[in-house]
């Protein structure tokens, strides 16, 4: 710890210009492995804590909390005048697994190449973490005095693991993160297509994660005497029926506005279909064409997909059992009971047992806070004049669900743009545009300071 502090103080932090400070933070985070298997979230949290100390934050406003080894969380507070309740900003420090053999470069070495930054976590989400850390360091250095407290929480195990930091903070140290609302940099961000900035998206809603286990059982027997009622075939037949099934289209205000605002940016049939589905969700032809693209299909409906399949116990024995995991991402206006009933109906076989494996954590949907929309719109137009802000539903899952479920409204905001045809989060050779990162540094500073004014 002492060596780390001395290392950070060997260069003049206060003299570092933007965006070099943010790039240095970004590099430091990428080169600290924070995977669940072998990484150390605590080490990354400690490194950021030292940066905040070097910037002038008192120890009392830097809280390093470690509920389990390697699962540290950092909470930093910039005090305001108290004119309004605090705003919380969150980002997770952990990343998904990355094997060197799968990548063309070392995933834990920060590399700038051909206008991109490479490394595990560049897009999900250490780039956004760096923009937040840089904003909080810059505010302290420049003596920014907000009208309300601004809180930054950098946490563990969003990507998996047993020690989710936001969940732990809500349950054990709510006092440190209690806020009027939260900005989650793990949502939102800009869209690029064919090298052109299309729009800035803002997370307005989030799908709900739930998984089911499907099981079949059979007496089995010798493989030389096949039976008609094979456990693997029985399960496979049900999964084939599920593969052909689509949940009905269900738009609500966030997704309806999203398709409506995206439509002008997509020429031809795609744009026409977006406009048509926003006007009439029962337009079957438009829905069918949009559903051919996974990113639009996921916005239109609840989805369920088989992700794990196991069966049998020996190569010379008939299978006595077979099982599959089906992962569903429910619309926030859907519910677990309805999805389970639908799965049972579609599988159409009482011999396929359906049980809940990972229960849903449903959160009541609430519309966007227009104050936050206004701040994001102003910051967007300052950096990219005339660019439209589009509310979107997050099809994955974020730590926002723990906050929304405990009374802290949460909105996804990021200044980083990604090419919608080259999304590499969780994949090999993850990367983001260097220019986009540099722009996001100033964008996030504008968002944080504007929200700090209690407008």
Short mmCIF file of C-alpha atoms in Angstrom, two decimals, residues 72 93 115 143 173 180 195 254 259 317 323 366 406 421 431 445-446:
data_model
loop_
_atom_site.label_atom_id
_atom_site.label_comp_id
_atom_site.label_asym_id
_atom_site.label_seq_id
_atom_site.Cartn_x
_atom_site.Cartn_y
_atom_site.Cartn_z
CA UNK A 72 -13.09 -4.50 -2.23
CA UNK A 93 -14.31 -2.54 -11.34
CA UNK A 115 -6.82 4.57 -32.94
CA UNK A 143 -12.01 23.48 -6.00
CA UNK A 173 -23.77 0.73 4.36
CA UNK A 180 -31.87 11.22 -4.51
CA UNK A 195 -17.95 5.70 -38.85
CA UNK A 254 -39.38 3.82 -23.17
CA UNK A 259 -37.87 3.19 -31.89
CA UNK A 317 -26.16 -46.59 -21.33
CA UNK A 323 -31.33 -31.06 -18.27
CA UNK A 366 -40.30 4.39 -13.43
CA UNK A 406 -34.33 -0.04 -2.76
CA UNK A 421 -21.59 -3.50 -35.71
CA UNK A 431 -11.54 -2.28 -27.49
CA UNK A 445 -17.21 15.99 -16.24
CA UNK A 446 -19.98 18.22 -17.62
#
